[in-house]
PDB file of C-alpha atoms in Angstrom:
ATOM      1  CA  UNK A   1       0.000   0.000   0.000  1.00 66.00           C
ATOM      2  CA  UNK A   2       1.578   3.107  -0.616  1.00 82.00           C
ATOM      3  CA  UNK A   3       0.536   6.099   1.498  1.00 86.00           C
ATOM      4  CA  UNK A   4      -0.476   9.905   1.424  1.00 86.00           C
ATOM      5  CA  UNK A   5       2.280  12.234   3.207  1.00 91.00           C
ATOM      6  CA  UNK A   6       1.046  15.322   2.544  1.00 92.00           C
ATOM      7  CA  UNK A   7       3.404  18.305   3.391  1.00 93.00           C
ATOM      8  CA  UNK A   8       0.427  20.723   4.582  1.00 94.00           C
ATOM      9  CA  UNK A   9       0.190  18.330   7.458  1.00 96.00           C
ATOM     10  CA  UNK A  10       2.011  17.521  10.803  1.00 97.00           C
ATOM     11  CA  UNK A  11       1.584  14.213  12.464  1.00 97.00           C
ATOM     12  CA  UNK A  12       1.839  12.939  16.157  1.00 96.00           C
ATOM     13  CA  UNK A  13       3.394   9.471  17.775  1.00 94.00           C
ATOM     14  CA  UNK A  14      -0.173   8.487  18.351  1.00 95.00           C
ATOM     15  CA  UNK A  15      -1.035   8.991  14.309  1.00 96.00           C
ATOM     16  CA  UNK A  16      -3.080  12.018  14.256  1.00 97.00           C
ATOM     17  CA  UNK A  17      -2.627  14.549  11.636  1.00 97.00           C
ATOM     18  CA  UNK A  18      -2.700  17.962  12.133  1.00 96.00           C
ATOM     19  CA  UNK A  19      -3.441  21.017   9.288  1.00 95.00           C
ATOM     20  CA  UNK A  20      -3.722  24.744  10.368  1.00 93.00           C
ATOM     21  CA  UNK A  21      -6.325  26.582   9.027  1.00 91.00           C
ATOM     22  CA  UNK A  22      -6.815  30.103   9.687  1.00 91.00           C
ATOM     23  CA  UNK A  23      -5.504  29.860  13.506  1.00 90.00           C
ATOM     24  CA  UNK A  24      -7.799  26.889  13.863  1.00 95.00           C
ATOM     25  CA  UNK A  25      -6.449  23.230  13.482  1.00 95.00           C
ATOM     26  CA  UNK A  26      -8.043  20.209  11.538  1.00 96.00           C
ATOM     27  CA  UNK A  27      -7.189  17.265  13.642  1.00 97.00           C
ATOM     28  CA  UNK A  28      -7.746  13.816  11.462  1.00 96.00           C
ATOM     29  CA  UNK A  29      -5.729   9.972  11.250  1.00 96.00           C
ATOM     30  CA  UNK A  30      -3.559   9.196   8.872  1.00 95.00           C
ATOM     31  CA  UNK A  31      -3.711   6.594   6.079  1.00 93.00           C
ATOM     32  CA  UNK A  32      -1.832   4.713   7.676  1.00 94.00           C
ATOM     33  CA  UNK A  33      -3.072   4.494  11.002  1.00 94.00           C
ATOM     34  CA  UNK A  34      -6.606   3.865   9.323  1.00 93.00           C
ATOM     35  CA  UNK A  35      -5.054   0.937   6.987  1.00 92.00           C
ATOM     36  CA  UNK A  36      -3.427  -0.597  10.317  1.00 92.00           C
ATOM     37  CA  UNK A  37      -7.299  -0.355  11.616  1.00 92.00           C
ATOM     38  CA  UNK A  38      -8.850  -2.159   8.958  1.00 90.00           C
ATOM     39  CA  UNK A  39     -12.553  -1.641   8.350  1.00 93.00           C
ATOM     40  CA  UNK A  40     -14.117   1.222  10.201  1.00 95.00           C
ATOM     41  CA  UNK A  41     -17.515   0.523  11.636  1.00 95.00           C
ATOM     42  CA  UNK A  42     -17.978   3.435  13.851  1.00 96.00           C
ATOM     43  CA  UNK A  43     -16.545   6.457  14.932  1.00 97.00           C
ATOM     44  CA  UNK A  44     -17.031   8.649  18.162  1.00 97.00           C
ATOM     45  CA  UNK A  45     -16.002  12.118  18.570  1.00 98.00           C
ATOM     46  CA  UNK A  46     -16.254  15.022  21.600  1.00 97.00           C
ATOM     47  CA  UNK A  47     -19.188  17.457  21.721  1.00 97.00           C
ATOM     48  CA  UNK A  48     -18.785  20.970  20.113  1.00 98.00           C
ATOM     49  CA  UNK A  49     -17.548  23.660  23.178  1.00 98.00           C
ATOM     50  CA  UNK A  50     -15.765  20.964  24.639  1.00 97.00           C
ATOM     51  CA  UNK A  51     -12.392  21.991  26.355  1.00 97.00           C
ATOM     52  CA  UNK A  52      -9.583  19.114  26.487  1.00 96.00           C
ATOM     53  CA  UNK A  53      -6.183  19.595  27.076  1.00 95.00           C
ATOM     54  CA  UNK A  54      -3.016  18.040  25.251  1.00 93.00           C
ATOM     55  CA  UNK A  55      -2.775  14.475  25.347  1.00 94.00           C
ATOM     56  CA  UNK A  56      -6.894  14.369  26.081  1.00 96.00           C
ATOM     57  CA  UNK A  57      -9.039  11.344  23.813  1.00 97.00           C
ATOM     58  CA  UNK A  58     -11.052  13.538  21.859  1.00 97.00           C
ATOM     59  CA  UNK A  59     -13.128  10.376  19.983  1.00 97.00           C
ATOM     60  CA  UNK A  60     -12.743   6.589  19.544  1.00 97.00           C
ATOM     61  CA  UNK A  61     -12.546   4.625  16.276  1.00 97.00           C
ATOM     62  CA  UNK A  62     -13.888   1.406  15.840  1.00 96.00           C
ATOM     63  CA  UNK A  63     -12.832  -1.330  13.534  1.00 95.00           C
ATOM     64  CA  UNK A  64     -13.274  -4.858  13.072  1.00 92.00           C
ATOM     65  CA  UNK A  65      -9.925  -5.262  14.779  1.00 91.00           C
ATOM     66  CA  UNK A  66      -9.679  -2.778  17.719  1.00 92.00           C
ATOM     67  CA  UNK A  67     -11.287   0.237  19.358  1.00 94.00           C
ATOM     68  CA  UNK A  68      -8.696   3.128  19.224  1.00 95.00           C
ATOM     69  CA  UNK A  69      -8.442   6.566  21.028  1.00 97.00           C
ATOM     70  CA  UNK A  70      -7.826   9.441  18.994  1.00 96.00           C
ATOM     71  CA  UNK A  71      -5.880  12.265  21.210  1.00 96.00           C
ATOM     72  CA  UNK A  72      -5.029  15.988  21.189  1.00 94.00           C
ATOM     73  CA  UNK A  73      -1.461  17.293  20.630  1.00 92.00           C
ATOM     74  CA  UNK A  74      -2.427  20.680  21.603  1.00 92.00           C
ATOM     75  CA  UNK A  75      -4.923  22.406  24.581  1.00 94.00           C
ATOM     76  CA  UNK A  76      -7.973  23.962  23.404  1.00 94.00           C
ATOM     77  CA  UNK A  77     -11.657  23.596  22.300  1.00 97.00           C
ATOM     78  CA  UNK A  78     -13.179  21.707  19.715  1.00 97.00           C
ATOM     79  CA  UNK A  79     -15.339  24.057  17.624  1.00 97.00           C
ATOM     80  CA  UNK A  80     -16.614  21.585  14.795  1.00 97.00           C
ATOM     81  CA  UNK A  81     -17.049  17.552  14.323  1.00 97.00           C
ATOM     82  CA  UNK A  82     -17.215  16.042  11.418  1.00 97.00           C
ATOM     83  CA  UNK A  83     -20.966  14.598  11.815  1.00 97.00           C
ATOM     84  CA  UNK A  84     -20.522  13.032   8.308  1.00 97.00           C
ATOM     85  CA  UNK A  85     -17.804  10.765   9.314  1.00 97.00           C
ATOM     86  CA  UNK A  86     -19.781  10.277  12.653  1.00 97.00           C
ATOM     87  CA  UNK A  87     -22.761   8.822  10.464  1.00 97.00           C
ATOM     88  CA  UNK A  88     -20.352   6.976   7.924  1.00 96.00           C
ATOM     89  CA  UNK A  89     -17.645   5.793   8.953  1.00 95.00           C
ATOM     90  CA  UNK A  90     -16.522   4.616   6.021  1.00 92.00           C
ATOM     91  CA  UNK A  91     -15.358   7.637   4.725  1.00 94.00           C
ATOM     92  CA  UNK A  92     -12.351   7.699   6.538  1.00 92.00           C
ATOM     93  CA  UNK A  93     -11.195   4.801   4.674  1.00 89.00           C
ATOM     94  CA  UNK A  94     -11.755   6.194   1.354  1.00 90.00           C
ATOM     95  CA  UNK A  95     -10.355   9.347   2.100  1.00 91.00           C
ATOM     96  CA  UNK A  96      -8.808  10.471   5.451  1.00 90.00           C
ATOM     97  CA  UNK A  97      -7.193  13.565   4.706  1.00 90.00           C
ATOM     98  CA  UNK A  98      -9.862  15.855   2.197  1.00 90.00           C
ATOM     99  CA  UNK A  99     -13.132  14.303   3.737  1.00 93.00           C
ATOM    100  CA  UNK A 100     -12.690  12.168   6.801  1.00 95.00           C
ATOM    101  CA  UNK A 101     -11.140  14.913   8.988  1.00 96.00           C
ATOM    102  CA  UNK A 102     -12.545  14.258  12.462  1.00 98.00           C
ATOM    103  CA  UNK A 103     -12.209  17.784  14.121  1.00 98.00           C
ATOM    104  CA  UNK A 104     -11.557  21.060  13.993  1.00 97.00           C
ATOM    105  CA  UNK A 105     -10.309  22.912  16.797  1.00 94.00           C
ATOM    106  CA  UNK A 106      -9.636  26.291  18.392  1.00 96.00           C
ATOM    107  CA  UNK A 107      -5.989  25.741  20.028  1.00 94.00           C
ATOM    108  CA  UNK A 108      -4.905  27.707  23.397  1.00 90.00           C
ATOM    109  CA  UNK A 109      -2.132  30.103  23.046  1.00 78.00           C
ATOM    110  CA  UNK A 110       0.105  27.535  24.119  1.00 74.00           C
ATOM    111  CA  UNK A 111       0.902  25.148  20.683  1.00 82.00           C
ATOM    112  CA  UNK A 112       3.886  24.872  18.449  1.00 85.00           C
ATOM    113  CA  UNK A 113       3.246  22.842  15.050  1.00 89.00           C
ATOM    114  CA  UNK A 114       6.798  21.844  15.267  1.00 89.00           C
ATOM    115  CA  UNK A 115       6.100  20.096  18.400  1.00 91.00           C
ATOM    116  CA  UNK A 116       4.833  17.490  15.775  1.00 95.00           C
ATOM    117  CA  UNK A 117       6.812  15.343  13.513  1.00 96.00           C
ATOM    118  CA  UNK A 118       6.642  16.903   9.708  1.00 96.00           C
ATOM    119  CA  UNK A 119       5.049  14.531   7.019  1.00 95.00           C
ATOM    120  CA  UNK A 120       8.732  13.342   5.846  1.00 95.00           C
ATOM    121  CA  UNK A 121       9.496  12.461   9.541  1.00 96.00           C
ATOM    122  CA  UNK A 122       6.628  10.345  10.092  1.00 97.00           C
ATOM    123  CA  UNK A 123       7.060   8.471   6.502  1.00 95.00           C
ATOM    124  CA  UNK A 124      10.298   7.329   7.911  1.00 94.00           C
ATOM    125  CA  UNK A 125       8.722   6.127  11.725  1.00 94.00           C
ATOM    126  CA  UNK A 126       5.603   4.232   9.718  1.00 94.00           C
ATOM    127  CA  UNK A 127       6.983   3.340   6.398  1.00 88.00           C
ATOM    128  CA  UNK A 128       9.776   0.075   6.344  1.00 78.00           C
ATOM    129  CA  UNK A 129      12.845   0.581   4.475  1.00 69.00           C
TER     130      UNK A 129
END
């Protein structure tokens, strides 16, 4: 399988992708992550106004394999959720990054996108040799 790395986005350890937007930041999985998960039969994901701090599950995603947490890299509210991916899950296997964004999210004053790895440094964690 080869995978989508996109250069817009910055990923964490735990395989969330991150894209700034305006000052806001669209938190999704990457391909990979959802090809390790197999096929996705339901998805979870925090209530709008919600205030999490870094490191806080912010959704599950269920597969026919596992149940996984999806976490936050940064502190600060989620302002949106995507309720399409909520009601088909499926779309995050067909396209993670364009439609199957999870949420988007109004960070604190206290984030740094080079916290997280850039697209070329996660490739080489995810991606054998």
């Amino acid at each position: 399988m080869t995978y989508l790395f996109p250069e817009s986005l910055r990923y964490a350890d735990t395989h969330e992708y991150v894209k700034e937007e305006n000052g806001l930041l669209k938190i999704g999985i990457s391909e990979f992550a959802i090809d390790q998960l197999g096929d996705i039969v339901f998805v979870e994901l925090a209530e709008i106004g919600d205030t999490l701090k870094k490191g806080d599950t912010f959704g599950t995603i269920e597969s026919v394999k596992a149940v996984e947490e999806v976490f936050l890299p940064f502190s600060g509210e989620i302002i949106h959720r995507n309720e399409r991916v909520i009601d088909n899950p499926e779309i995050l296997q067909n396209d993670p990054i364009n439609s199957g964004w999870l949420v988007i999210f109004k960070p604190d004053s206290q984030f740094l996108l080079t916290d997280l790895m850039s697209s070329e440094e996660y490739k080489s964690k995810v991606v054998p040799k």
